[in-house]
Coordinates of C-alpha atoms and ligand atoms in Angstrom, one line a residue:
M1 CA 43.6 10.4 78.4
E2 CA 45.7 8.9 75.6
V3 CA 45.9 11.0 72.5
Q4 CA 44.7 8.8 69.5
V5 CA 43.6 8.8 65.9
W6 CA 39.9 8.2 65.7
R7 CA 38.5 6.7 62.5
A8 CA 34.8 6.7 61.6
D9 CA 33.9 4.3 58.8
V10 CA 30.6 5.6 57.6
E11 CA 29.9 2.5 55.5
E12 CA 30.3 -0.1 58.2
R13 CA 29.2 2.4 60.9
V14 CA 32.0 1.7 63.2
V15 CA 34.4 4.0 65.1
T16 CA 37.9 2.8 66.0
N17 CA 40.8 4.3 67.9
E18 CA 44.5 3.7 67.2
P19 CA 47.9 5.1 68.3
V20 CA 49.2 8.2 66.5
P21 CA 51.9 7.1 63.9
A22 CA 55.3 8.6 64.7
S23 CA 55.3 10.6 61.4
W24 CA 52.0 12.4 62.4
E25 CA 53.0 13.2 66.0
Q26 CA 54.6 16.7 65.3
L27 CA 51.9 17.7 62.8
G28 CA 48.5 19.1 63.5
G29 CA 45.7 21.0 61.8
R30 CA 46.6 21.9 58.2
S31 CA 49.9 20.0 58.0
L32 CA 48.4 16.9 59.4
I33 CA 45.6 17.0 56.8
A34 CA 48.1 17.3 54.0
R35 CA 50.1 14.4 55.4
I36 CA 47.1 12.1 55.8
L37 CA 45.9 13.0 52.2
L38 CA 49.3 12.0 50.9
D39 CA 49.4 8.8 53.0
E40 CA 45.9 7.6 52.6
V41 CA 43.9 9.3 49.8
P42 CA 44.5 8.5 46.1
A43 CA 45.2 12.0 44.7
T44 CA 43.1 11.3 41.5
C45 CA 40.1 10.0 43.4
D46 CA 36.6 11.3 43.1
P47 CA 36.3 13.9 45.9
L48 CA 32.7 12.8 46.6
G49 CA 33.5 9.1 46.2
P50 CA 34.4 6.4 48.8
F51 CA 38.2 6.9 48.6
N52 CA 38.2 10.6 49.7
K53 CA 38.3 11.2 53.5
L54 CA 37.0 14.1 55.5
I55 CA 39.8 14.9 58.0
I56 CA 39.1 16.9 61.1
A57 CA 42.3 18.0 62.9
P58 CA 42.7 20.5 65.7
G59 CA 45.9 22.6 65.6
L60 CA 48.9 21.7 67.7
L61 CA 48.3 24.3 70.3
V62 CA 44.5 23.7 70.7
G63 CA 43.4 22.6 74.2
H64 CA 44.3 25.2 76.7
M65 CA 42.3 28.3 75.7
V66 CA 45.4 30.3 74.8
S67 CA 43.9 33.4 73.2
S68 CA 42.8 32.8 69.6
C69 CA 44.7 29.5 69.5
D70 CA 41.9 26.9 69.5
R71 CA 41.1 26.6 65.8
I72 CA 39.9 23.5 64.0
S73 CA 41.1 22.5 60.6
I74 CA 38.7 20.5 58.3
G75 CA 40.1 19.0 55.1
G76 CA 40.1 16.5 52.3
K77 CA 40.4 16.5 48.5
S78 CA 38.3 19.4 47.4
P79 CA 35.4 18.8 45.1
L80 CA 35.7 22.5 44.1
T81 CA 39.4 22.7 43.1
G82 CA 40.2 19.0 42.7
G83 CA 43.2 19.5 44.9
V84 CA 44.2 19.6 48.6
K85 CA 41.8 21.5 50.9
E86 CA 42.0 22.7 54.4
S87 CA 39.5 25.1 55.8
N88 CA 39.8 26.3 59.4
A89 CA 37.4 27.9 61.8
G90 CA 37.1 29.2 65.3
G91 CA 34.4 28.1 67.7
S92 CA 34.4 25.1 70.0
T93 CA 34.9 22.1 67.8
G94 CA 38.7 21.9 68.2
L95 CA 38.7 22.4 71.9
K96 CA 36.2 19.6 72.5
L97 CA 37.9 17.1 70.2
V98 CA 41.2 17.7 72.0
H99 CA 39.6 17.3 75.4
L100 CA 38.5 13.8 74.3
G101 CA 42.1 13.0 73.3
I102 CA 41.4 13.1 69.6
K103 CA 44.5 14.0 67.6
V104 CA 42.5 13.7 64.4
L105 CA 39.1 12.4 63.4
I106 CA 39.1 10.7 59.9
L107 CA 35.8 10.0 58.2
E108 CA 36.1 7.2 55.7
G109 CA 34.0 5.5 53.0
T110 CA 30.5 6.3 51.7
P111 CA 27.3 4.5 52.8
T112 CA 25.5 2.3 50.3
E113 CA 22.1 3.2 51.8
D114 CA 20.4 6.6 51.3
K115 CA 20.1 7.2 55.1
W116 CA 21.4 10.1 57.1
W117 CA 23.3 9.8 60.4
I118 CA 24.7 11.7 63.3
L119 CA 28.1 10.7 64.6
H120 CA 28.2 11.0 68.4
L121 CA 31.5 11.2 70.1
N122 CA 32.2 11.1 73.8
A123 CA 34.8 9.8 76.3
N124 CA 33.5 6.2 75.7
G125 CA 34.0 6.3 71.9
G126 CA 31.8 7.0 69.0
R127 CA 28.4 5.8 67.8
Y128 CA 26.0 6.5 64.9
E129 CA 22.5 7.6 65.4
P130 CA 19.8 7.9 62.7
A131 CA 19.2 11.5 61.4
D132 CA 16.7 11.1 58.6
D133 CA 14.4 13.4 60.5
L134 CA 17.0 16.2 60.2
F135 CA 17.3 15.9 56.5
G136 CA 16.4 19.1 54.7
H137 CA 16.6 21.2 57.9
G138 CA 18.7 24.3 58.0
V139 CA 21.7 24.7 60.2
Y140 CA 20.0 26.8 62.8
Q141 CA 17.0 24.5 63.3
T142 CA 19.2 21.4 63.3
T143 CA 21.5 22.9 65.9
Q144 CA 18.5 23.7 68.1
R145 CA 17.3 20.1 67.9
L146 CA 20.7 18.7 68.7
L147 CA 21.2 21.0 71.7
E148 CA 17.8 20.0 73.0
C149 CA 18.6 16.3 72.5
Y150 CA 22.2 16.1 73.8
G151 CA 22.4 19.1 76.2
P152 CA 23.8 22.6 76.0
K153 CA 27.5 21.7 76.5
I154 CA 28.1 19.7 73.3
G155 CA 30.2 20.9 70.3
I156 CA 28.7 20.4 66.9
A157 CA 30.1 20.3 63.3
L158 CA 27.2 20.1 60.8
I159 CA 26.1 20.7 57.3
G160 CA 23.0 22.4 55.9
P161 CA 20.9 21.7 52.8
G162 CA 23.8 22.8 50.7
G163 CA 26.0 20.0 51.9
E164 CA 23.1 17.5 51.7
M165 CA 22.8 18.5 48.0
R166 CA 26.6 18.0 47.7
L167 CA 27.0 21.5 46.3
T168 CA 30.6 22.5 45.9
A169 CA 30.1 25.9 47.7
A170 CA 29.0 24.0 50.8
G171 CA 31.0 24.2 54.0
V172 CA 30.9 22.6 57.5
Q173 CA 29.5 24.8 60.3
N174 CA 30.9 24.8 63.8
L175 CA 29.3 26.2 67.0
D176 CA 30.9 29.3 68.5
K177 CA 31.3 29.5 72.3
D178 CA 27.7 30.7 72.6
R179 CA 26.3 27.7 70.7
E180 CA 25.6 29.7 67.5
P181 CA 26.4 27.6 64.4
S182 CA 28.3 30.5 62.9
R183 CA 32.0 29.5 62.5
I184 CA 32.1 27.9 59.1
S185 CA 34.9 25.9 57.5
A186 CA 33.6 27.5 54.4
R187 CA 36.0 27.0 51.5
G188 CA 36.4 24.3 49.0
G189 CA 33.2 22.3 49.2
L190 CA 34.0 20.2 52.3
G191 CA 30.3 20.3 53.3
A192 CA 29.7 18.3 50.1
V193 CA 32.3 15.8 51.1
M194 CA 30.4 15.4 54.5
G195 CA 27.1 15.2 52.6
A196 CA 28.5 12.4 50.4
K197 CA 29.3 10.5 53.6
R198 CA 25.6 11.0 54.7
L199 CA 26.6 12.7 57.9
K200 CA 24.3 15.5 58.9
A201 CA 26.3 16.3 62.1
I202 CA 29.1 15.3 64.4
V203 CA 28.1 15.8 68.0
I204 CA 31.0 16.1 70.5
D205 CA 30.3 15.5 74.2
S206 CA 33.6 16.2 76.0
S207 CA 32.1 16.1 79.5
G208 CA 34.3 13.1 80.5
G209 CA 37.3 14.6 78.9
E210 CA 40.1 16.8 80.1
K211 CA 42.7 19.4 79.1
P212 CA 45.8 17.8 77.5
P213 CA 48.8 17.4 79.9
L214 CA 51.6 20.0 79.9
A215 CA 55.3 18.8 79.7
D216 CA 56.4 22.0 81.4
P217 CA 53.5 24.0 83.0
E218 CA 55.6 26.9 84.1
L219 CA 57.2 27.5 80.7
F220 CA 53.8 27.1 79.0
K221 CA 52.1 29.6 81.3
S222 CA 54.9 32.2 81.1
A223 CA 54.9 32.0 77.3
Q224 CA 51.1 32.3 77.3
K225 CA 51.3 35.4 79.5
H226 CA 54.0 37.0 77.4
Y227 CA 52.1 36.3 74.1
T228 CA 48.8 37.6 75.6
K229 CA 50.5 40.9 76.7
E230 CA 52.1 41.4 73.3
L231 CA 48.7 40.7 71.6
M232 CA 46.9 43.2 73.8
D233 CA 49.5 45.8 73.3
H234 CA 49.6 45.5 69.5
P235 CA 47.8 48.5 67.9
Q236 CA 45.9 46.3 65.4
T237 CA 44.2 44.4 68.2
A238 CA 42.2 47.4 69.3
S239 CA 41.0 47.9 65.7
Y240 CA 39.8 44.3 65.4
T241 CA 38.2 44.5 68.8
N242 CA 36.2 47.6 67.8
Y243 CA 35.4 47.0 64.1
G244 CA 36.2 43.3 63.5
T245 CA 37.2 42.2 60.1
A246 CA 34.9 44.8 58.7
A247 CA 37.7 47.2 59.4
M248 CA 39.0 46.0 56.1
T249 CA 36.1 47.5 54.1
R250 CA 37.5 51.0 54.0
M251 CA 41.1 49.8 53.8
S252 CA 40.4 47.6 50.8
D253 CA 38.4 50.3 49.1
G254 CA 41.2 52.8 49.8
F255 CA 43.7 50.6 48.0
G256 CA 41.2 50.4 45.1
G257 CA 40.8 46.6 45.7
I258 CA 37.3 46.1 47.0
P259 CA 35.5 43.7 44.6
T260 CA 32.7 45.8 43.1
R261 CA 30.0 44.7 40.7
N262 CA 31.6 41.4 39.7
Y263 CA 35.2 42.7 40.0
S264 CA 34.6 45.5 37.5
S265 CA 35.8 48.3 39.9
G266 CA 38.0 48.4 42.9
T267 CA 36.1 51.2 44.7
F268 CA 32.4 51.2 45.7
E269 CA 30.4 54.4 46.0
G270 CA 28.4 52.9 48.9
V271 CA 31.4 51.9 50.9
E272 CA 30.7 54.3 53.8
K273 CA 27.3 52.7 54.4
I274 CA 28.8 49.2 54.8
S275 CA 32.1 50.0 56.5
G276 CA 33.2 48.6 59.8
E277 CA 32.8 52.0 61.3
A278 CA 29.2 52.3 60.1
M279 CA 28.4 48.8 61.4
R280 CA 29.8 49.6 64.8
D281 CA 27.8 52.8 65.1
L282 CA 24.7 51.0 64.0
L283 CA 25.1 48.1 66.4
L284 CA 25.9 50.4 69.4
A285 CA 22.8 52.5 68.6
R286 CA 20.6 49.5 68.3
G287 CA 21.6 47.8 71.5
G288 CA 19.7 44.7 72.5
A289 CA 21.3 41.6 71.0
S290 CA 23.6 43.8 68.9
N291 CA 27.2 43.7 69.9
P292 CA 30.2 44.9 67.8
T293 CA 32.7 43.0 69.9
H294 CA 32.3 39.3 70.5
A295 CA 34.6 36.3 70.9
C296 CA 34.1 33.2 68.7
M297 CA 36.0 31.0 71.1
T298 CA 36.5 30.9 74.9
G299 CA 39.6 32.8 75.9
C300 CA 40.0 35.0 72.8
T301 CA 41.0 38.5 73.9
I302 CA 40.8 40.1 70.5
R303 CA 37.0 39.4 70.0
C304 CA 36.8 40.4 66.3
S305 CA 33.4 38.8 66.0
N306 CA 30.0 40.6 66.3
V307 CA 26.3 40.0 66.8
F308 CA 24.2 41.9 64.3
G309 CA 20.8 42.7 65.7
D310 CA 17.7 44.4 64.1
V311 CA 16.0 47.7 65.1
K312 CA 14.0 45.8 67.8
G313 CA 17.1 44.4 69.3
N314 CA 16.7 40.9 68.0
N315 CA 19.6 38.8 66.7
I316 CA 19.7 38.7 62.9
V317 CA 23.0 36.9 62.5
S318 CA 26.5 36.5 64.1
P319 CA 28.9 37.5 62.8
V320 CA 28.9 39.8 59.7
E321 CA 32.5 39.6 58.4
Y322 CA 34.4 41.7 55.8
E323 CA 34.5 38.9 53.2
T324 CA 30.7 38.8 53.3
I325 CA 30.4 42.6 53.2
G326 CA 32.8 42.5 50.2
L327 CA 31.3 39.7 48.2
I328 CA 27.6 40.1 49.1
G329 CA 27.8 43.9 49.5
A330 CA 30.1 45.7 47.1
N331 CA 30.5 42.8 44.7
L332 CA 26.7 42.8 44.2
G333 CA 26.4 46.6 44.5
I334 CA 24.4 46.3 47.7
D335 CA 25.1 49.1 50.2
D336 CA 22.6 48.0 53.0
L337 CA 24.1 46.3 56.0
D338 CA 20.7 44.9 57.1
A339 CA 20.2 43.3 53.7
I340 CA 23.7 41.8 53.9
A341 CA 23.0 40.5 57.4
H342 CA 19.8 38.8 56.3
I343 CA 21.5 37.2 53.2
N344 CA 24.4 36.1 55.5
W345 CA 21.9 34.3 57.8
E346 CA 20.3 32.6 54.8
L347 CA 23.7 31.4 53.6
N348 CA 24.7 30.2 57.1
D349 CA 21.5 28.3 57.4
L350 CA 22.1 26.6 54.0
G351 CA 25.7 25.9 55.1
L352 CA 27.2 27.8 52.2
D353 CA 30.4 29.8 51.7
S354 CA 29.4 33.5 51.4
I355 CA 32.5 34.2 49.3
E356 CA 31.8 31.5 46.7
I357 CA 28.1 32.4 46.5
G358 CA 28.8 36.2 46.4
A359 CA 31.1 35.6 43.5
A360 CA 28.6 33.3 41.8
L361 CA 25.8 35.9 42.2
G362 CA 28.1 38.6 40.8
V363 CA 28.6 36.4 37.7
A364 CA 24.9 35.8 37.5
A365 CA 24.2 39.6 37.7
E366 CA 26.6 40.1 34.8
A367 CA 24.6 37.5 32.9
G368 CA 21.4 39.5 33.5
L369 CA 19.8 37.3 36.2
M370 CA 19.7 40.2 38.6
E371 CA 20.4 43.9 38.7
F372 CA 23.4 45.0 40.7
G373 CA 22.2 46.5 44.0
D374 CA 18.9 44.5 44.1
A375 CA 19.2 42.6 47.4
R376 CA 15.6 41.2 47.1
R377 CA 16.6 39.5 43.8
A378 CA 19.8 38.2 45.3
M379 CA 17.7 36.6 48.1
E380 CA 15.3 35.1 45.5
L381 CA 18.3 33.5 43.7
I382 CA 19.5 32.1 47.0
S383 CA 16.1 30.7 47.6
E384 CA 16.5 28.8 44.3
I385 CA 19.4 27.1 46.0
R386 CA 17.3 26.1 49.0
Q387 CA 14.6 24.7 46.7
G388 CA 17.3 22.7 44.8
T389 CA 16.2 24.0 41.4
T390 CA 18.6 23.6 38.5
L391 CA 19.5 27.2 38.6
G392 CA 20.0 27.0 42.4
R393 CA 22.3 24.0 42.0
V394 CA 24.3 25.9 39.4
L395 CA 24.8 28.9 41.7
G396 CA 25.5 26.6 44.7
S397 CA 28.2 25.0 42.6
G398 CA 30.2 28.2 42.8
A399 CA 31.4 31.0 40.5
A400 CA 33.3 28.9 38.0
V401 CA 30.3 26.6 37.2
T402 CA 28.0 29.6 37.1
G403 CA 30.2 31.3 34.6
R404 CA 30.4 28.3 32.4
V405 CA 26.7 27.6 32.4
L406 CA 25.7 31.3 31.9
G407 CA 28.4 32.0 29.3
V408 CA 30.2 34.7 31.4
G409 CA 33.9 35.1 30.8
R410 CA 34.7 37.5 33.6
V411 CA 34.8 34.9 36.5
P412 CA 37.1 35.7 39.5
V413 CA 38.5 32.3 40.3
A414 CA 41.8 30.5 40.7
K415 CA 42.0 26.7 40.6
G416 CA 38.2 26.8 40.4
Q417 CA 37.7 28.7 43.7
A418 CA 36.3 32.2 44.0
M419 CA 38.6 35.0 45.1
A420 CA 37.9 36.7 48.4
G421 CA 37.5 40.5 49.1
Y422 CA 40.8 41.8 47.6
D423 CA 41.1 42.3 43.8
P424 CA 44.5 41.0 42.8
R425 CA 45.0 43.7 40.2
A426 CA 45.2 46.3 43.1
I427 CA 46.7 44.1 45.8
K428 CA 49.1 42.1 43.7
G429 CA 50.8 40.1 46.5
T430 CA 47.5 38.6 47.4
G431 CA 47.1 37.9 43.7
V432 CA 50.3 35.9 43.8
T433 CA 48.7 34.0 46.7
Y434 CA 45.5 33.4 44.9
A435 CA 47.4 32.1 41.8
T436 CA 49.9 29.9 43.6
S437 CA 48.4 28.7 46.8
P438 CA 47.8 24.9 46.7
Q439 CA 44.4 25.8 48.3
G440 CA 43.2 27.9 45.3
A441 CA 42.1 31.6 45.6
D442 CA 42.1 32.0 49.4
H443 CA 43.0 35.2 51.2
T444 CA 43.7 33.4 54.4
A445 CA 46.5 31.4 52.7
G446 CA 48.6 34.6 52.5
L447 CA 47.0 38.0 52.7
T448 CA 49.5 40.8 51.9
I449 CA 47.5 43.9 52.3
R450 CA 49.3 45.0 55.5
A451 CA 52.8 44.6 53.9
K452 CA 54.6 48.0 53.6
V453 CA 55.0 47.9 49.8
N454 CA 53.5 49.5 46.8
H455 CA 50.7 47.0 46.1
L456 CA 50.5 48.1 42.5
D457 CA 54.1 47.4 41.7
P458 CA 54.6 43.8 40.4
K459 CA 58.1 43.7 41.9
E460 CA 58.4 42.4 45.5
Q461 CA 55.0 40.7 45.3
M462 CA 56.3 37.2 44.9
E463 CA 58.5 37.6 48.0
I464 CA 55.8 39.1 50.3
S465 CA 53.3 36.4 49.2
R466 CA 55.8 33.7 49.9
I467 CA 56.5 35.0 53.4
S468 CA 52.8 35.3 54.1
Q469 CA 52.0 31.9 52.7
I470 CA 54.6 30.2 54.8
K471 CA 53.5 32.0 58.0
M472 CA 49.9 31.2 57.4
A473 CA 50.5 27.5 56.8
G474 CA 52.4 27.5 60.1
Y475 CA 49.6 29.3 62.0
D476 CA 47.0 26.9 60.4
T477 CA 49.1 24.0 61.6
L478 CA 49.3 25.3 65.2
G479 CA 45.6 26.3 65.3
I480 CA 46.4 30.0 65.7
C481 CA 43.9 32.6 64.4
L482 CA 45.4 34.9 61.8
F483 CA 44.9 37.8 64.2
G484 CA 46.6 36.0 67.0
G485 CA 49.7 36.5 64.8
F486 CA 49.8 40.1 66.2
G487 CA 50.9 38.7 69.5
F488 CA 53.7 36.5 67.9
A489 CA 55.0 39.2 65.5
K490 CA 57.7 40.5 67.8
T491 CA 58.1 37.4 69.9
P492 CA 58.3 34.3 67.8
G493 CA 60.0 32.6 70.8
S494 CA 56.6 32.4 72.4
I495 CA 55.6 29.8 69.9
R496 CA 58.7 27.8 70.6
D497 CA 58.0 28.0 74.3
L498 CA 54.4 27.1 74.0
L499 CA 55.3 24.0 72.0
K500 CA 58.1 23.1 74.4
G501 CA 55.8 23.7 77.4
R502 CA 53.0 21.6 76.0
Y503 CA 54.9 18.7 74.4
G504 CA 58.5 19.0 75.6
W505 CA 59.7 19.3 72.0
D506 CA 63.1 21.0 71.5
V507 CA 62.2 23.3 68.6
G508 CA 63.9 26.4 67.4
D509 CA 62.9 30.0 67.1
D510 CA 62.0 29.5 63.4
V511 CA 59.5 26.7 64.2
L512 CA 56.6 28.6 62.6
Q513 CA 58.5 28.9 59.3
E514 CA 59.6 25.2 59.4
L515 CA 56.0 24.0 60.0
G516 CA 54.8 26.4 57.2
R517 CA 57.4 25.2 54.6
E518 CA 56.7 21.5 55.4
T519 CA 53.0 22.0 55.1
L520 CA 53.3 23.7 51.7
K521 CA 55.6 21.1 50.5
L522 CA 53.2 18.3 51.4
E523 CA 50.3 20.2 49.8
C524 CA 52.2 20.9 46.6
A525 CA 53.1 17.2 46.4
F526 CA 49.4 16.2 46.7
N527 CA 48.3 18.6 44.0
Q528 CA 51.1 17.5 41.7
A529 CA 49.9 13.9 42.1
A530 CA 46.4 15.1 41.4
G531 CA 47.6 16.4 38.1
F532 CA 48.2 20.1 38.8
G533 CA 51.1 21.8 37.0
P534 CA 52.5 25.4 36.7
E535 CA 49.7 26.3 34.3
D536 CA 47.3 26.0 37.2
D537 CA 49.2 28.6 39.2
R538 CA 47.8 31.5 37.2
L539 CA 45.0 34.0 37.5
P540 CA 42.3 34.2 34.8
E541 CA 43.6 35.7 31.6
W542 CA 41.1 38.7 31.7
M543 CA 42.7 39.9 34.9
T544 CA 46.0 40.3 33.0
T545 CA 44.4 42.5 30.3
E546 CA 41.3 44.2 31.8
P547 CA 42.3 47.4 33.7
L548 CA 40.7 47.8 37.1
P549 CA 39.5 51.3 38.0
P550 CA 40.5 53.5 39.8
H551 CA 44.2 52.7 39.2
N552 CA 43.6 51.1 35.8
S553 CA 46.0 48.3 36.8
V554 CA 46.2 44.8 35.5
F555 CA 47.7 41.7 37.2
D556 CA 51.2 41.8 35.8
V557 CA 53.4 39.8 38.2
P558 CA 55.5 37.8 35.7
N559 CA 54.8 34.0 35.4
E560 CA 58.5 33.4 36.2
D561 CA 57.9 34.9 39.6
L562 CA 54.7 32.8 40.1
D563 CA 56.8 29.7 39.3
R564 CA 59.4 30.6 42.0
V565 CA 57.1 31.0 45.0
F566 CA 57.8 27.6 46.4
D567 CA 61.3 27.4 45.2
W568 CA 63.1 28.4 48.4
T569 CA 65.9 25.8 48.6
Ligands
SF4_601 S1 40.2 37.1 66.7 FE1 38.2 36.8 65.9 S2 38.3 34.9 64.5 FE2 40.2 35.0 65.8 S3 39.7 33.7 67.5 FE3 39.1 35.8 68.2 S4 37.0 36.1 67.7 FE4 37.7 34.2 66.6

């Protein structure tokens, strides 16, 4: 099956295929999105207008179920930050697109009619089908309807009411390997871009497709074996298998960096009740649907995901991740895992980013719209979003808009995007990432919490953020999960051999760094063209003056260091 670029013009409702341009061939995922944005999208365009594109690009290694290496990148110009955006997710979308020979799917234009559509892709091409009857439905019900209509083996990328309302906290949900719509490309408002294109869902039927060919099957398989062994032997793998990303709850609190009550403290008195350890014990005791160890994609040996069930053994939501525990839990003063799980389901169903909404609700609590710790009130405010009330739309537009409308100054954002579950005054390297990443405040763009440094010391932070940002941009280009990195830490040659075995490319041991640097260079170029300057690579002023308990630290990495992050030549 020939690998091609697929374009879906949502205005004319046609789908066309074309050869992959030479300059795109050795790019994938995040780097390909940045390249296409530079090549085809005017940097100053309206993100929700006809000139922006929604770009769906599997990583370079996607297609062979190598453990944790089948991620999908979704991107475009962000309506939240106004800059480049790539948001990646696990699940099955990437694998199914690659099996249809799709290097990248580019959604173009905006329809003139107020009608909703499904884009259906299979081995014969693409077609549009009416979807007005799905308008207003949540992600879970829509998924059920589509699975009943098109069969259980399809992949789906879809939006909920948040994307339909073009809220800038809306993401694009992807099915996991068990057909749960739970792997969200959450960040940056890409669900709003899909909603502006009046696409409710992309249905991917790969039944006539096939795995991509291998240039050197022996080399590929031996590299895969080597990598998988390293991954399984790495001590961190067992921690993520047992506790998932929720393992970070105690760790972040221990560093004094868990966002608590709208980033007013770095420790949370209820942390033990919402820790990964507490969640594992709870899920094992409950049994039934509950499972503390679950894979989001076929072939993942780490299985950091989970299924959170209730006391009767019924599934509430899958998964509950640390970022949701941090932003919906500690940041709202909520120490009840069941309440967090129910709110998580609600946000998934609306197709909203739990980080952005958690931060917006924290700001709303500071403005007096809810008491910290009141989960019922938090749910009421979220139901305002579902109803599309003015307040709901404000909250659904994210923390920055909520802060402006409600007159709150303490708003945890960089480039207009909410910070994740690590306060940058206590974990300063991640603060450098929040400030300087072309993606805006995004922990996955360069988390530094595991670096062996004093996280409170402003020195060294620029360097560790730079290393982490380059590495992550490389992983996001390859389609590798952040935790798959444990398997490549000591054997970077495995990435070289996987690429050589798959494509026959003669790349060097430092291919990960090369891809990462190239990606960041392209992203910075797009943001520069969109009007970003050094003044945008800063954290909010209050974080440089307001001490964070318990260390009473402020963010004091010098601006000169922030300005040098991408200055590596
Ligand atoms: S480690 Fe977790 S997020 Fe990564 S691929 Fe596996 S289940 Fe998915």
